[in-house]
Amino acid sequence: MRRAIALLGLPLLVAAGCAPAGSGPAAGGPSAGSPDHRWEAFDQRAVEVAEAWRPGPAWRTGYVPLQDATVLTGDPGFGSDTEAAFRAGWYRDQIELPAAKPGDGTVRFLDGTLRVPLISAADAYAQLDQGDPPPCAGRPKEPGRSKGGPTIEPGPDGWVTSPADPGACIPLTVTAVRLGTAPVRTSRGVADVPAWLFTVTELKAPVARLAVAPSAVTAVPQGVAPTRPAPDGVVGAQDLAAPAEGARLTYRLGVGACDTGVTPLVLERDDVVVVGGGATRSTGVCTDQLLIHPVTVTLRAPLGARPVLDVLTGTPLVVGPR
């Protein structure tokens, strides 16, 4: 049975005793005096994952984005309805969107620049807009309008449903667009990337949709996982909850519904960081669910351009939806 994914509203755990860059285990590993063999099993697997990491040349010379192509450019001032609409991709445009492709743009990395072809504002909006909200009885379907005012009809594919707030029924209103840049985590660190910046009436900050054409984007490479099964009690990371803030790294673990004692675990090296966690498995009857458990660790050194790899799959983690 495939596990269903749910969000756990649990507090973030801060891992102490992290190992210095270039050294071995962190966060509860054997070096911290823990007798738990899960930590030792994590360390052994993390070393294998780190030593197997051999990305192709595009990792250092191309454009490999490590987060979603829709980026918030500042504090949006979300309310419950507007956050639900943003996460679901519900938009309505009030302007004519330019269909002409602009000239090439420049991605600015910490270690250099790269000229890339761009897509049009119309194409970017088509990627941004994921449909219309479902009907919502007793509430306006248009922001700022009272009951009985204008409504928005369903799109060509019908109403789009979302697991977000089931009471939300408003789209976000796009009133202007311009070509600019947005900060994006890439394989070469945080870069300034060409983006179409959409002004949204209901939000305090523009919503950016990256403008780099698909032909110039290199996909995130698959990691190399050890051939042996994952150690019991060691859990993998699903994604990064947010871009790293200096040495502070927040990621989301995938744990069982009845797992307890969830602990973040990290192996930090000069060129790579491997993350995962430890959990105590339930021995009784439990539902077959995968719960998302956010954790936070503090590295010995700022993350910089180092990749963050999942200890189970060896795959680089990207910044997931916020």
PDB file of C-alpha atoms in Angstrom:
ATOM      1  CA  MET A   1       0.000   0.000   0.000  1.00  0.00           C
ATOM      2  CA  ARG A   2       1.347   3.399  -0.948  1.00  0.00           C
ATOM      3  CA  ARG A   3       1.783   5.663   2.051  1.00  0.00           C
ATOM      4  CA  ALA A   4      -0.347   8.776   2.242  1.00  0.00           C
ATOM      5  CA  ILE A   5       1.466  12.013   2.988  1.00  0.00           C
ATOM      6  CA  ALA A   6       0.333  14.276   5.819  1.00  0.00           C
ATOM      7  CA  LEU A   7       1.891  17.266   7.540  1.00  0.00           C
ATOM      8  CA  LEU A   8       2.837  17.064  11.179  1.00  0.00           C
ATOM      9  CA  GLY A   9       2.429  20.253  13.127  1.00  0.00           C
ATOM     10  CA  LEU A  10       5.402  19.437  15.310  1.00  0.00           C
ATOM     11  CA  PRO A  11       7.989  21.894  16.636  1.00  0.00           C
ATOM     12  CA  LEU A  12      11.352  22.000  14.974  1.00  0.00           C
ATOM     13  CA  LEU A  13      14.122  20.032  16.619  1.00  0.00           C
ATOM     14  CA  VAL A  14      17.512  21.702  16.910  1.00  0.00           C
ATOM     15  CA  ALA A  15      20.426  19.322  16.658  1.00  0.00           C
ATOM     16  CA  ALA A  16      23.295  20.038  18.974  1.00  0.00           C
ATOM     17  CA  GLY A  17      26.865  18.836  18.855  1.00  0.00           C
ATOM     18  CA  CYS A  18      27.255  19.011  15.077  1.00  0.00           C
ATOM     19  CA  ALA A  19      30.602  17.882  13.785  1.00  0.00           C
ATOM     20  CA  PRO A  20      32.913  20.405  12.162  1.00  0.00           C
ATOM     21  CA  ALA A  21      33.100  20.615   8.395  1.00  0.00           C
ATOM     22  CA  GLY A  22      35.409  17.989   6.982  1.00  0.00           C
ATOM     23  CA  SER A  23      34.843  15.644   9.894  1.00  0.00           C
ATOM     24  CA  GLY A  24      32.491  12.800  10.602  1.00  0.00           C
ATOM     25  CA  PRO A  25      29.077  12.504  12.210  1.00  0.00           C
ATOM     26  CA  ALA A  26      26.969  15.233  13.700  1.00  0.00           C
ATOM     27  CA  ALA A  27      23.739  15.543  15.656  1.00  0.00           C
ATOM     28  CA  GLY A  28      23.667  12.636  18.028  1.00  0.00           C
ATOM     29  CA  GLY A  29      26.228  10.440  16.296  1.00  0.00           C
ATOM     30  CA  PRO A  30      28.648   8.155  18.140  1.00  0.00           C
ATOM     31  CA  SER A  31      31.064  11.034  18.575  1.00  0.00           C
ATOM     32  CA  ALA A  32      28.465  12.652  20.834  1.00  0.00           C
ATOM     33  CA  GLY A  33      28.540   9.657  23.165  1.00  0.00           C
ATOM     34  CA  SER A  34      25.178   8.220  22.122  1.00  0.00           C
ATOM     35  CA  PRO A  35      24.892   4.442  22.595  1.00  0.00           C
ATOM     36  CA  ASP A  36      22.107   4.208  20.021  1.00  0.00           C
ATOM     37  CA  HIS A  37      23.231   2.005  17.101  1.00  0.00           C
ATOM     38  CA  ARG A  38      20.930   3.874  14.717  1.00  0.00           C
ATOM     39  CA  TRP A  39      23.356   6.793  14.814  1.00  0.00           C
ATOM     40  CA  GLU A  40      26.254   4.518  13.926  1.00  0.00           C
ATOM     41  CA  ALA A  41      24.234   2.998  11.077  1.00  0.00           C
ATOM     42  CA  PHE A  42      23.433   6.491   9.805  1.00  0.00           C
ATOM     43  CA  ASP A  43      27.091   7.507   9.900  1.00  0.00           C
ATOM     44  CA  GLN A  44      28.194   4.442   7.926  1.00  0.00           C
ATOM     45  CA  ARG A  45      25.575   4.958   5.235  1.00  0.00           C
ATOM     46  CA  ALA A  46      26.156   8.721   5.067  1.00  0.00           C
ATOM     47  CA  VAL A  47      29.885   8.171   4.442  1.00  0.00           C
ATOM     48  CA  GLU A  48      29.032   5.845   1.544  1.00  0.00           C
ATOM     49  CA  VAL A  49      26.602   8.386   0.080  1.00  0.00           C
ATOM     50  CA  ALA A  50      29.131  11.234   0.384  1.00  0.00           C
ATOM     51  CA  GLU A  51      31.923   9.249  -1.246  1.00  0.00           C
ATOM     52  CA  ALA A  52      29.659   8.133  -4.123  1.00  0.00           C
ATOM     53  CA  TRP A  53      28.623  11.701  -4.987  1.00  0.00           C
ATOM     54  CA  ARG A  54      30.022  12.375  -8.459  1.00  0.00           C
ATOM     55  CA  PRO A  55      27.870  14.967 -10.275  1.00  0.00           C
ATOM     56  CA  GLY A  56      28.384  15.698 -13.954  1.00  0.00           C
ATOM     57  CA  PRO A  57      30.159  18.828 -15.264  1.00  0.00           C
ATOM     58  CA  ALA A  58      26.879  20.774 -15.540  1.00  0.00           C
ATOM     59  CA  TRP A  59      26.716  20.840 -11.740  1.00  0.00           C
ATOM     60  CA  ARG A  60      29.655  23.289 -11.718  1.00  0.00           C
ATOM     61  CA  THR A  61      29.241  25.001 -15.088  1.00  0.00           C
ATOM     62  CA  GLY A  62      25.514  24.958 -15.954  1.00  0.00           C
ATOM     63  CA  TYR A  63      22.235  26.051 -14.444  1.00  0.00           C
ATOM     64  CA  VAL A  64      20.788  23.434 -12.062  1.00  0.00           C
ATOM     65  CA  PRO A  65      18.004  25.005  -9.956  1.00  0.00           C
ATOM     66  CA  LEU A  66      17.385  23.422  -6.559  1.00  0.00           C
ATOM     67  CA  GLN A  67      14.014  24.960  -5.810  1.00  0.00           C
ATOM     68  CA  ASP A  68      10.620  25.472  -7.392  1.00  0.00           C
ATOM     69  CA  ALA A  69      10.294  27.880 -10.307  1.00  0.00           C
ATOM     70  CA  THR A  70       7.706  29.970  -8.435  1.00  0.00           C
ATOM     71  CA  VAL A  71       9.443  32.203  -5.901  1.00  0.00           C
ATOM     72  CA  LEU A  72       8.165  34.698  -3.339  1.00  0.00           C
ATOM     73  CA  THR A  73      10.255  37.876  -3.558  1.00  0.00           C
ATOM     74  CA  GLY A  74       9.478  39.075  -0.024  1.00  0.00           C
ATOM     75  CA  ASP A  75       6.993  38.776   2.800  1.00  0.00           C
ATOM     76  CA  PRO A  76       3.658  38.235   1.034  1.00  0.00           C
ATOM     77  CA  GLY A  77       1.523  39.070   4.057  1.00  0.00           C
ATOM     78  CA  PHE A  78      -0.496  35.891   3.653  1.00  0.00           C
ATOM     79  CA  GLY A  79      -3.962  35.403   5.067  1.00  0.00           C
ATOM     80  CA  SER A  80      -5.479  31.936   5.173  1.00  0.00           C
ATOM     81  CA  ASP A  81      -7.280  32.375   1.845  1.00  0.00           C
ATOM     82  CA  THR A  82      -4.380  33.965  -0.014  1.00  0.00           C
ATOM     83  CA  GLU A  83      -1.886  31.353   1.217  1.00  0.00           C
ATOM     84  CA  ALA A  84      -4.212  28.572   0.089  1.00  0.00           C
ATOM     85  CA  ALA A  85      -4.568  30.235  -3.318  1.00  0.00           C
ATOM     86  CA  PHE A  86      -0.794  30.661  -3.669  1.00  0.00           C
ATOM     87  CA  ARG A  87      -0.079  27.039  -2.798  1.00  0.00           C
ATOM     88  CA  ALA A  88      -2.773  25.781  -5.162  1.00  0.00           C
ATOM     89  CA  GLY A  89      -1.751  28.102  -8.016  1.00  0.00           C
ATOM     90  CA  TRP A  90      -5.087  29.920  -8.365  1.00  0.00           C
ATOM     91  CA  TYR A  91      -4.652  33.146 -10.357  1.00  0.00           C
ATOM     92  CA  ARG A  92      -6.653  35.447 -12.607  1.00  0.00           C
ATOM     93  CA  ASP A  93      -5.024  37.993 -14.898  1.00  0.00           C
ATOM     94  CA  GLN A  94      -6.320  41.529 -15.367  1.00  0.00           C
ATOM     95  CA  ILE A  95      -3.750  42.531 -17.971  1.00  0.00           C
ATOM     96  CA  GLU A  96      -2.649  41.528 -21.440  1.00  0.00           C
ATOM     97  CA  LEU A  97       0.391  39.301 -21.014  1.00  0.00           C
ATOM     98  CA  PRO A  98       3.223  39.836 -23.545  1.00  0.00           C
ATOM     99  CA  ALA A  99       3.653  36.779 -25.753  1.00  0.00           C
ATOM    100  CA  ALA A 100       6.954  37.882 -27.305  1.00  0.00           C
ATOM    101  CA  LYS A 101      10.110  36.209 -26.031  1.00  0.00           C
ATOM    102  CA  PRO A 102      12.697  38.673 -24.711  1.00  0.00           C
ATOM    103  CA  GLY A 103      16.361  38.461 -25.573  1.00  0.00           C
ATOM    104  CA  ASP A 104      18.752  36.244 -23.661  1.00  0.00           C
ATOM    105  CA  GLY A 105      19.189  36.891 -19.956  1.00  0.00           C
ATOM    106  CA  THR A 106      22.038  36.382 -17.490  1.00  0.00           C
ATOM    107  CA  VAL A 107      22.140  34.072 -14.473  1.00  0.00           C
ATOM    108  CA  ARG A 108      24.586  35.534 -11.966  1.00  0.00           C
ATOM    109  CA  PHE A 109      26.318  32.976  -9.749  1.00  0.00           C
ATOM    110  CA  LEU A 110      28.841  33.628  -7.018  1.00  0.00           C
ATOM    111  CA  ASP A 111      31.507  32.150  -9.295  1.00  0.00           C
ATOM    112  CA  GLY A 112      30.509  33.659 -12.644  1.00  0.00           C
ATOM    113  CA  THR A 113      27.667  34.257 -15.087  1.00  0.00           C
ATOM    114  CA  LEU A 114      25.755  32.265 -17.696  1.00  0.00           C
ATOM    115  CA  ARG A 115      23.757  33.590 -20.663  1.00  0.00           C
ATOM    116  CA  VAL A 116      20.445  31.759 -21.086  1.00  0.00           C
ATOM    117  CA  PRO A 117      17.394  31.989 -23.370  1.00  0.00           C
ATOM    118  CA  LEU A 118      14.183  33.207 -21.737  1.00  0.00           C
ATOM    119  CA  ILE A 119      10.471  32.486 -22.059  1.00  0.00           C
ATOM    120  CA  SER A 120       7.731  35.066 -22.532  1.00  0.00           C
ATOM    121  CA  ALA A 121       5.578  36.525 -19.781  1.00  0.00           C
ATOM    122  CA  ALA A 122       2.567  34.717 -21.247  1.00  0.00           C
ATOM    123  CA  ASP A 123       4.364  31.367 -21.068  1.00  0.00           C
ATOM    124  CA  ALA A 124       5.503  32.071 -17.518  1.00  0.00           C
ATOM    125  CA  TYR A 125       1.948  32.907 -16.466  1.00  0.00           C
ATOM    126  CA  ALA A 126       0.673  29.716 -18.084  1.00  0.00           C
ATOM    127  CA  GLN A 127       3.098  27.791 -15.872  1.00  0.00           C
ATOM    128  CA  LEU A 128       2.151  29.816 -12.799  1.00  0.00           C
ATOM    129  CA  ASP A 129      -1.625  29.498 -13.134  1.00  0.00           C
ATOM    130  CA  GLN A 130      -2.848  26.039 -12.143  1.00  0.00           C
ATOM    131  CA  GLY A 131      -6.568  26.688 -12.601  1.00  0.00           C
ATOM    132  CA  ASP A 132      -9.494  28.143 -10.708  1.00  0.00           C
ATOM    133  CA  PRO A 133     -10.647  27.511  -7.154  1.00  0.00           C
ATOM    134  CA  PRO A 134     -13.643  25.242  -6.589  1.00  0.00           C
ATOM    135  CA  PRO A 135     -17.088  26.720  -5.872  1.00  0.00           C
ATOM    136  CA  CYS A 136     -17.471  27.884  -2.299  1.00  0.00           C
ATOM    137  CA  ALA A 137     -21.017  28.091  -0.946  1.00  0.00           C
ATOM    138  CA  GLY A 138     -21.856  31.318   0.839  1.00  0.00           C
ATOM    139  CA  ARG A 139     -18.553  33.056   0.093  1.00  0.00           C
ATOM    140  CA  PRO A 140     -17.389  35.318  -2.743  1.00  0.00           C
ATOM    141  CA  LYS A 141     -15.265  33.758  -5.470  1.00  0.00           C
ATOM    142  CA  GLU A 142     -13.518  37.046  -6.120  1.00  0.00           C
ATOM    143  CA  PRO A 143     -11.339  38.851  -3.542  1.00  0.00           C
ATOM    144  CA  GLY A 144     -12.874  41.951  -2.015  1.00  0.00           C
ATOM    145  CA  ARG A 145     -16.364  41.425  -3.459  1.00  0.00           C
ATOM    146  CA  SER A 146     -19.483  40.935  -1.388  1.00  0.00           C
ATOM    147  CA  LYS A 147     -21.863  38.048  -1.803  1.00  0.00           C
ATOM    148  CA  GLY A 148     -23.844  38.466  -4.983  1.00  0.00           C
ATOM    149  CA  GLY A 149     -21.028  40.276  -6.801  1.00  0.00           C
ATOM    150  CA  PRO A 150     -19.172  39.054  -9.905  1.00  0.00           C
ATOM    151  CA  THR A 151     -17.896  35.486  -9.841  1.00  0.00           C
ATOM    152  CA  ILE A 152     -15.247  33.606 -11.754  1.00  0.00           C
ATOM    153  CA  GLU A 153     -16.276  30.739 -13.968  1.00  0.00           C
ATOM    154  CA  PRO A 154     -14.370  27.432 -13.983  1.00  0.00           C
ATOM    155  CA  GLY A 155     -11.511  27.061 -16.430  1.00  0.00           C
ATOM    156  CA  PRO A 156     -11.500  24.775 -19.500  1.00  0.00           C
ATOM    157  CA  ASP A 157     -10.522  21.802 -17.364  1.00  0.00           C
ATOM    158  CA  GLY A 158     -13.185  22.466 -14.708  1.00  0.00           C
ATOM    159  CA  TRP A 159     -12.654  23.383 -11.075  1.00  0.00           C
ATOM    160  CA  VAL A 160      -9.295  22.563  -9.587  1.00  0.00           C
ATOM    161  CA  THR A 161      -9.426  20.960  -6.158  1.00  0.00           C
ATOM    162  CA  SER A 162      -6.639  21.158  -3.618  1.00  0.00           C
ATOM    163  CA  PRO A 163      -5.874  19.629  -0.222  1.00  0.00           C
ATOM    164  CA  ALA A 164      -5.283  23.196   1.005  1.00  0.00           C
ATOM    165  CA  ASP A 165      -7.895  25.001   3.091  1.00  0.00           C
ATOM    166  CA  PRO A 166     -11.184  23.536   1.758  1.00  0.00           C
ATOM    167  CA  GLY A 167     -12.963  26.801   2.582  1.00  0.00           C
ATOM    168  CA  ALA A 168     -10.737  28.926   0.338  1.00  0.00           C
ATOM    169  CA  CYS A 169     -12.405  29.960  -2.902  1.00  0.00           C
ATOM    170  CA  ILE A 170     -10.554  33.041  -4.136  1.00  0.00           C
ATOM    171  CA  PRO A 171      -7.855  33.367  -6.799  1.00  0.00           C
ATOM    172  CA  LEU A 172      -4.975  35.846  -6.732  1.00  0.00           C
ATOM    173  CA  THR A 173      -5.315  38.868  -9.013  1.00  0.00           C
ATOM    174  CA  VAL A 174      -2.417  39.711 -11.346  1.00  0.00           C
ATOM    175  CA  THR A 175      -2.389  43.398 -12.293  1.00  0.00           C
ATOM    176  CA  ALA A 176       1.115  43.941 -13.716  1.00  0.00           C
ATOM    177  CA  VAL A 177       4.213  42.068 -14.828  1.00  0.00           C
ATOM    178  CA  ARG A 178       7.821  43.013 -15.483  1.00  0.00           C
ATOM    179  CA  LEU A 179      11.070  41.209 -16.178  1.00  0.00           C
ATOM    180  CA  GLY A 180      13.475  41.190 -13.234  1.00  0.00           C
ATOM    181  CA  THR A 181      15.429  38.691 -11.172  1.00  0.00           C
ATOM    182  CA  ALA A 182      14.853  36.449  -8.170  1.00  0.00           C
ATOM    183  CA  PRO A 183      17.304  34.739  -5.786  1.00  0.00           C
ATOM    184  CA  VAL A 184      17.360  30.979  -6.388  1.00  0.00           C
ATOM    185  CA  ARG A 185      19.328  28.187  -4.769  1.00  0.00           C
ATOM    186  CA  THR A 186      21.264  26.342  -7.469  1.00  0.00           C
ATOM    187  CA  SER A 187      24.046  23.776  -7.640  1.00  0.00           C
ATOM    188  CA  ARG A 188      26.458  26.737  -7.638  1.00  0.00           C
ATOM    189  CA  GLY A 189      24.946  28.422  -4.591  1.00  0.00           C
ATOM    190  CA  VAL A 190      22.342  31.177  -4.507  1.00  0.00           C
ATOM    191  CA  ALA A 191      22.120  32.913  -7.885  1.00  0.00           C
ATOM    192  CA  ASP A 192      20.235  35.897  -9.286  1.00  0.00           C
ATOM    193  CA  VAL A 193      18.034  34.360 -11.985  1.00  0.00           C
ATOM    194  CA  PRO A 194      15.917  36.166 -14.622  1.00  0.00           C
ATOM    195  CA  ALA A 195      12.256  35.986 -13.603  1.00  0.00           C
ATOM    196  CA  TRP A 196       8.910  37.458 -14.510  1.00  0.00           C
ATOM    197  CA  LEU A 197       7.654  39.420 -11.500  1.00  0.00           C
ATOM    198  CA  PHE A 198       3.866  39.410 -11.202  1.00  0.00           C
ATOM    199  CA  THR A 199       2.210  42.112  -9.128  1.00  0.00           C
ATOM    200  CA  VAL A 200      -0.638  40.541  -7.148  1.00  0.00           C
ATOM    201  CA  THR A 201      -3.328  42.735  -5.585  1.00  0.00           C
ATOM    202  CA  GLU A 202      -3.794  40.529  -2.534  1.00  0.00           C
ATOM    203  CA  LEU A 203      -0.088  40.143  -1.676  1.00  0.00           C
ATOM    204  CA  LYS A 204       2.492  42.615  -0.363  1.00  0.00           C
ATOM    205  CA  ALA A 205       5.322  41.268  -2.538  1.00  0.00           C
ATOM    206  CA  PRO A 206       5.414  40.190  -6.201  1.00  0.00           C
ATOM    207  CA  VAL A 207       5.300  36.537  -7.144  1.00  0.00           C
ATOM    208  CA  ALA A 208       8.234  35.561  -9.379  1.00  0.00           C
ATOM    209  CA  ARG A 209       8.146  32.840 -11.996  1.00  0.00           C
ATOM    210  CA  LEU A 210      11.606  31.960 -13.280  1.00  0.00           C
ATOM    211  CA  ALA A 211      12.062  32.970 -16.906  1.00  0.00           C
ATOM    212  CA  VAL A 212      14.865  30.606 -17.979  1.00  0.00           C
ATOM    213  CA  ALA A 213      13.821  28.503 -20.977  1.00  0.00           C
ATOM    214  CA  PRO A 214      13.628  24.728 -20.367  1.00  0.00           C
ATOM    215  CA  SER A 215      16.417  24.115 -22.889  1.00  0.00           C
ATOM    216  CA  ALA A 216      18.873  25.892 -20.566  1.00  0.00           C
ATOM    217  CA  VAL A 217      17.853  24.050 -17.389  1.00  0.00           C
ATOM    218  CA  THR A 218      19.811  20.977 -16.287  1.00  0.00           C
ATOM    219  CA  ALA A 219      17.803  18.508 -14.221  1.00  0.00           C
ATOM    220  CA  VAL A 220      18.900  17.620 -10.706  1.00  0.00           C
ATOM    221  CA  PRO A 221      21.026  14.461 -10.992  1.00  0.00           C
ATOM    222  CA  GLN A 222      20.002  11.241  -9.318  1.00  0.00           C
ATOM    223  CA  GLY A 223      22.121  10.231  -6.377  1.00  0.00           C
ATOM    224  CA  VAL A 224      23.900   6.942  -5.877  1.00  0.00           C
ATOM    225  CA  ALA A 225      22.417   4.975  -3.004  1.00  0.00           C
ATOM    226  CA  PRO A 226      24.226   2.091  -1.279  1.00  0.00           C
ATOM    227  CA  THR A 227      23.044  -1.264  -2.617  1.00  0.00           C
ATOM    228  CA  ARG A 228      22.276  -2.688   0.805  1.00  0.00           C
ATOM    229  CA  PRO A 229      18.884  -1.979   2.448  1.00  0.00           C
ATOM    230  CA  ALA A 230      18.481   1.083   4.631  1.00  0.00           C
ATOM    231  CA  PRO A 231      19.296   0.453   8.294  1.00  0.00           C
ATOM    232  CA  ASP A 232      16.293  -0.050  10.554  1.00  0.00           C
ATOM    233  CA  GLY A 233      15.375   3.156  12.355  1.00  0.00           C
ATOM    234  CA  VAL A 234      17.134   5.433   9.875  1.00  0.00           C
ATOM    235  CA  VAL A 235      14.702   7.681   7.988  1.00  0.00           C
ATOM    236  CA  GLY A 236      15.255   9.742   4.881  1.00  0.00           C
ATOM    237  CA  ALA A 237      14.817  13.429   4.081  1.00  0.00           C
ATOM    238  CA  GLN A 238      12.091  14.485   1.657  1.00  0.00           C
ATOM    239  CA  ASP A 239      13.230  18.024   0.818  1.00  0.00           C
ATOM    240  CA  LEU A 240      14.553  21.275   2.258  1.00  0.00           C
ATOM    241  CA  ALA A 241      11.837  23.246   4.016  1.00  0.00           C
ATOM    242  CA  ALA A 242      13.459  26.564   3.075  1.00  0.00           C
ATOM    243  CA  PRO A 243      16.711  27.902   1.623  1.00  0.00           C
ATOM    244  CA  ALA A 244      19.557  27.618   4.129  1.00  0.00           C
ATOM    245  CA  GLU A 245      20.132  30.650   6.321  1.00  0.00           C
ATOM    246  CA  GLY A 246      23.890  30.652   6.777  1.00  0.00           C
ATOM    247  CA  ALA A 247      24.655  27.523   8.788  1.00  0.00           C
ATOM    248  CA  ARG A 248      21.019  26.940   9.743  1.00  0.00           C
ATOM    249  CA  LEU A 249      19.434  24.141   7.711  1.00  0.00           C
ATOM    250  CA  THR A 250      15.788  23.058   7.916  1.00  0.00           C
ATOM    251  CA  TYR A 251      14.663  19.902   6.167  1.00  0.00           C
ATOM    252  CA  ARG A 252      11.699  17.528   6.280  1.00  0.00           C
ATOM    253  CA  LEU A 253      11.951  13.891   7.281  1.00  0.00           C
ATOM    254  CA  GLY A 254       9.529  11.187   6.167  1.00  0.00           C
ATOM    255  CA  VAL A 255       8.516   9.183   9.246  1.00  0.00           C
ATOM    256  CA  GLY A 256       5.908   6.574  10.076  1.00  0.00           C
ATOM    257  CA  ALA A 257       2.654   7.534  11.767  1.00  0.00           C
ATOM    258  CA  CYS A 258       3.655   5.747  14.987  1.00  0.00           C
ATOM    259  CA  ASP A 259       7.394   6.522  14.962  1.00  0.00           C
ATOM    260  CA  THR A 260       8.748   8.180  18.093  1.00  0.00           C
ATOM    261  CA  GLY A 261      12.013   9.767  19.172  1.00  0.00           C
ATOM    262  CA  VAL A 262      12.572  11.416  15.802  1.00  0.00           C
ATOM    263  CA  THR A 263      16.071  12.933  15.751  1.00  0.00           C
ATOM    264  CA  PRO A 264      17.852  14.814  12.929  1.00  0.00           C
ATOM    265  CA  LEU A 265      21.227  13.377  11.904  1.00  0.00           C
ATOM    266  CA  VAL A 266      23.888  15.048   9.759  1.00  0.00           C
ATOM    267  CA  LEU A 267      27.240  14.182   8.218  1.00  0.00           C
ATOM    268  CA  GLU A 268      29.042  17.403   7.282  1.00  0.00           C
ATOM    269  CA  ARG A 269      32.075  17.532   4.985  1.00  0.00           C
ATOM    270  CA  ASP A 270      33.891  20.303   3.180  1.00  0.00           C
ATOM    271  CA  ASP A 271      32.217  19.453  -0.139  1.00  0.00           C
ATOM    272  CA  VAL A 272      28.900  17.835   0.810  1.00  0.00           C
ATOM    273  CA  VAL A 273      26.303  17.516   3.577  1.00  0.00           C
ATOM    274  CA  VAL A 274      24.324  14.299   4.089  1.00  0.00           C
ATOM    275  CA  VAL A 275      21.123  14.448   6.148  1.00  0.00           C
ATOM    276  CA  GLY A 276      18.507  12.089   7.500  1.00  0.00           C
ATOM    277  CA  GLY A 277      17.170  11.091  10.855  1.00  0.00           C
ATOM    278  CA  GLY A 278      16.677   8.379  13.418  1.00  0.00           C
ATOM    279  CA  ALA A 279      13.328   7.137  14.739  1.00  0.00           C
ATOM    280  CA  THR A 280      12.042   4.398  16.995  1.00  0.00           C
ATOM    281  CA  ARG A 281       9.661   2.163  15.069  1.00  0.00           C
ATOM    282  CA  SER A 282       6.378   1.053  16.582  1.00  0.00           C
ATOM    283  CA  THR A 283       6.065  -2.653  17.352  1.00  0.00           C
ATOM    284  CA  GLY A 284       2.265  -2.591  17.469  1.00  0.00           C
ATOM    285  CA  VAL A 285      -0.442  -2.119  14.866  1.00  0.00           C
ATOM    286  CA  CYS A 286      -0.134   1.221  13.050  1.00  0.00           C
ATOM    287  CA  THR A 287      -1.629   2.932  10.017  1.00  0.00           C
ATOM    288  CA  ASP A 288       0.477   2.889   6.846  1.00  0.00           C
ATOM    289  CA  GLN A 289       1.208   6.599   6.479  1.00  0.00           C
ATOM    290  CA  LEU A 290       4.197   8.760   5.690  1.00  0.00           C
ATOM    291  CA  LEU A 291       4.200  11.875   7.859  1.00  0.00           C
ATOM    292  CA  ILE A 292       6.349  14.911   7.091  1.00  0.00           C
ATOM    293  CA  HIS A 293       8.352  15.961  10.147  1.00  0.00           C
ATOM    294  CA  PRO A 294      10.383  19.218   9.911  1.00  0.00           C
ATOM    295  CA  VAL A 295      13.688  19.424  11.753  1.00  0.00           C
ATOM    296  CA  THR A 296      16.402  22.072  11.998  1.00  0.00           C
ATOM    297  CA  VAL A 297      20.153  21.627  12.432  1.00  0.00           C
ATOM    298  CA  THR A 298      23.011  24.084  12.724  1.00  0.00           C
ATOM    299  CA  LEU A 299      26.083  23.238  10.661  1.00  0.00           C
ATOM    300  CA  ARG A 300      29.624  24.094  11.690  1.00  0.00           C
ATOM    301  CA  ALA A 301      30.007  26.305   8.613  1.00  0.00           C
ATOM    302  CA  PRO A 302      27.551  28.091   6.306  1.00  0.00           C
ATOM    303  CA  LEU A 303      26.113  25.708   3.720  1.00  0.00           C
ATOM    304  CA  GLY A 304      27.273  27.794   0.762  1.00  0.00           C
ATOM    305  CA  ALA A 305      27.215  25.851  -2.510  1.00  0.00           C
ATOM    306  CA  ARG A 306      27.515  22.427  -0.891  1.00  0.00           C
ATOM    307  CA  PRO A 307      24.818  19.944  -1.964  1.00  0.00           C
ATOM    308  CA  VAL A 308      22.555  18.442   0.687  1.00  0.00           C
ATOM    309  CA  LEU A 309      22.063  14.722   0.016  1.00  0.00           C
ATOM    310  CA  ASP A 310      19.443  12.353   1.379  1.00  0.00           C
ATOM    311  CA  VAL A 311      21.043   9.504   3.340  1.00  0.00           C
ATOM    312  CA  LEU A 312      18.690   6.875   1.883  1.00  0.00           C
ATOM    313  CA  THR A 313      18.790   7.715  -1.844  1.00  0.00           C
ATOM    314  CA  GLY A 314      21.890   9.895  -2.189  1.00  0.00           C
ATOM    315  CA  THR A 315      19.794  12.380  -4.203  1.00  0.00           C
ATOM    316  CA  PRO A 316      20.356  16.148  -3.780  1.00  0.00           C
ATOM    317  CA  LEU A 317      17.513  17.779  -1.872  1.00  0.00           C
ATOM    318  CA  VAL A 318      15.648  20.707  -3.379  1.00  0.00           C
ATOM    319  CA  VAL A 319      13.685  23.418  -1.613  1.00  0.00           C
ATOM    320  CA  GLY A 320      10.110  22.130  -1.410  1.00  0.00           C
ATOM    321  CA  PRO A 321       6.854  24.083  -1.392  1.00  0.00           C
ATOM    322  CA  ARG A 322       6.587  26.388   1.603  1.00  0.00           C
TER     323      ARG A 322
END
